Amino acid sequence: MMPNKALFKNFIYALACFAIFSVVSCEKTAVLQAPQNLMLSEGFENPLGFYDDEPTFSWQLPVKDDVVGQLAYQIIAASNPDALPDNPDLWDSKKQVSEQSTWIKYEGEPLKSRQKVYWQVRYWNQNDEVSNWSAVQNFELGLLNNKDWQAKWVGLDTAKDSVRWRGKILIHKPQYLRKGFELSNDVTSARLYITAKGVFDVSVNGENVSDDVMPPGFTTYDKRIETITYDVSDLIESGQNTIGVELASGWHSGRLLWGNTPWDNTMSPKILCQLELQMKDGSKEIIISDESWKGITDGPLQFAEIYDGEIYNANLEMPNWTTNNFDDKNWTSVEAVSIDNDVKLEPKRHSTVKGKIKLTPKDVTKINGAVIFDLKQNMVGVPLVKVPMKKGDTLKIRFAEMLSPDGSFYTKNYRSAHSTDYYIAAKDGDITYMPKFTFHGFRYVELSGFDTSKNPAKDWVTGVVQYSDFDDNGTFTSSHEKLNQLQSNIVWGLRGNFFDIPTDCPQRDERLGWTGDAQVFGPTSMFNADVYKFWASWLQSVREAQLEDGAIPWTVPDARGNKIASSGWGDVCTIIPWKIYMRTGDTRILEENFKMMQHWLEYHELKSKHYISNMMSFSDWLQPYPENGDNRGDTSSKLIGTAFFAHSAKLTAQVAEVLGKPQEQAKYENLYKKVAKAFENEFFDETGKVNSVAETQTSYLLALAFDLLSDDKKENAKKLLLEKIAEADNHLRTGFLGTPLLSEVLDETGEIDLMYKLLFNETYPSWFYSINQGATTIWERWNSYSKEEGFNPMNMNSLNHYAYGAIGQWMYERIAGIAPLEAGYKVIRIAPKPRDPLTSASAELETPYGKVSSAWEVKDGTFTLNVTVPPNTRAKVIVPGAMEAVEDTEDVKTARTETGRIELLVQSGTYTFKSKL
Ligand code: RAM
């Protein structure tokens, strides 16, 4: 940056402030515009079948120039919308003087299963002027307790005639289950409560009830199974009705890697279904799954496995089987089993998976009787095929993430996942098929077995992208094409691996909730997508999966059952709650998980001697150029384990502080200090150099990022880290654990230029290297494929693995410059770090208070920064370069001026700042 005085300084802070909108708001007597974007708990809008009987309430203030902040609020809740706002029979918070507009705890009458609640909120602005009441919101609770269920688990005994995969894992045949029933009266409202030990698709009277994909999803089935609520009021008829359910193994009873789950996945899949009807005459009726249901396995879906795909035989279709117009006399009576009270039945606490995006092929190529469709984007989900066929022929649908140089399918990296769908045609002509109980990770789709007299067309295949039903939450863009591609790859990595749980990869025989991967990618995901409820839900599974000694299994839900934990992986239980808290400001995520953190620290203690860790570790997984040739890289696992022990202790102390638990805070601060001291003594010499174990980039990164060295050693450790990076020709030598710390540490040590260098490197190993090889998602390895050497010879070679996408956090927080300074973005830091080769960058983020944005551009040496700060927040804006001193106003105050930067404190609003670089 050039010296201050030599430069022209131009400062505009345009309190643009929406002057055009301010017509109504100036008068004293006028009521302010109502709060908006009302939300329940972790981000639900008017949910049905809601899980939370102690919800929290959040809202946003409108962007108006008479609304800078909130002085007070009032929430009211009633059992009937007509009672609002005057007679709130459930809760009236009364006027509460508080700035808080997020995560306010419900303190009204106790709520019960099935209860419907209506609520409204209003606020007082900074001048104590009151707003209008918000629109009335509502929620309806699901069945909160096992005792709410009268239904039984029902299904056929598919275990008895199932085959075994590799001699051990049972492969169950999909089932078709149905029940007809007669109603004596008209129905006013109907709720279908349903779940499965397996995955299901339910229809009522021939109509599909929802477009949910593979509900209920993947939880710790030995502890908790989620239930789903559907409003089927419009599908129920007076008189005769029919429910039909298709059921397949899914994660519960299907083939999972290792197959040693804590739940019994050899058990035949079952459903649990309870239809509750409110009749016109005021009476209630209930239809439950019980012995009276019937089933068959001879339906069209003959095979369905997550890893392997489906076999669908259209000759076995049973027209109208979910309607009254069907005779099930040849069907078998089901087995019925009472519910087990040890396994909690709880309403799903985040969104089901849905088909979210449709991709159309860009290229179609014929190759030896088959045809290949290229979607030009590695995606996760299923194909929707509309293909001409001849009766009796079998359509074979194969998938690949990439093609081999000879144009053939690269499927070696699917390992044992067969990942192929088959459709057997019952007639000549066009068929339509979309698999239901499997998903694939692919960019290419290959079809064979279709009517070859017809010319393949692009519209034969649509890629249906499936992931948990969340919205986008943030955007990042810049002047650099490859950086934008990297952002796109990060977002596609997220879409591909948020399939009900956070997975390592979506395509091979794994797709599991690997805790280490989740730990590193969490913050980046929070920026890009509205995934608070997704994480909160998964953390419940982490708590449930925690073992007696405090160990957190490698994957959650636990698919291995080997009762050991890995350092850096299990620490997800301290890291993710803290990082979520910083981005949401919701203390409940800390309350819910504090005990788990404490218990995890006990496991750390158990696995250490004199505070030096012996815990098993996957270590700096997939570090490039490992000297020992091992996937675990060169950094000592003891060093890694000890570093995470200290870090987890520190985070737990911070959590204790937020929760107002001074004793625990002191205890864990002390523990952190002790472990840090032991770490320093064991692994570093008196100069701050790594001692007695391999000296790696990651060993320095851990020491610095987790603050484990005494002050006199830090400087030298930083210098040695830079030397290590220089030795590697200014390239990273980090794996899963070290990579996310690179940006954190280099940023804090002021090495922004070097971080830009690493990020913009084009050669191996670097982010752009994979982009140069054609990546459209983040890869498992920096060199999963290269144009010179082809595919990495290892078959553990996922082309959709989000871990290295953790760099996203630095892109939004430092390149664009938006970071939380106080939990939940109540105070925001907007501090972009512009550097060559970028000439512009911008990001937008939906915070709990509304949209924050930062967009900068450098033109002819002038740096222009446009920022938006949402109502009820403040921001510290750090403008780089030279800027003329600013006269303080109510909205903008100068906090500090230094050579090369100025620090401003700003209120909510929209501003433009200019400086000279
Ligand atoms: C692999 C997974 C995951 C990693 C573990 C250690 O099999 O894909 O990414 O965390 O191993």
XYZ file of C-alpha atoms and ligand atoms in Angstrom, residues 415 504-505 508 510 514 516-517 569 618 621 736 780 796 801, ligand 1:
26
model
C -15.196 -49.290 -5.401
C -17.490 -37.552 3.125
C -18.447 -38.443 -0.417
C -18.571 -44.852 -3.521
C -19.050 -45.057 1.884
C -17.185 -38.764 8.632
C -13.278 -35.007 10.493
C -14.569 -33.887 7.130
C -12.238 -36.209 13.881
C -6.240 -40.355 10.845
C -5.206 -37.167 6.104
C -7.504 -32.476 5.781
C -10.676 -35.859 -2.259
C -10.065 -44.191 -2.744
C -15.308 -34.588 -1.272
C -12.076 -41.903 4.203
C -13.210 -40.958 4.132
C -13.006 -39.648 4.844
C -11.870 -39.637 5.803
C -11.582 -40.977 6.356
C -10.415 -40.993 7.317
O -12.499 -43.177 3.922
O -13.582 -40.768 2.829
O -12.887 -38.559 3.978
O -12.227 -38.749 6.835
O -11.362 -41.926 5.387
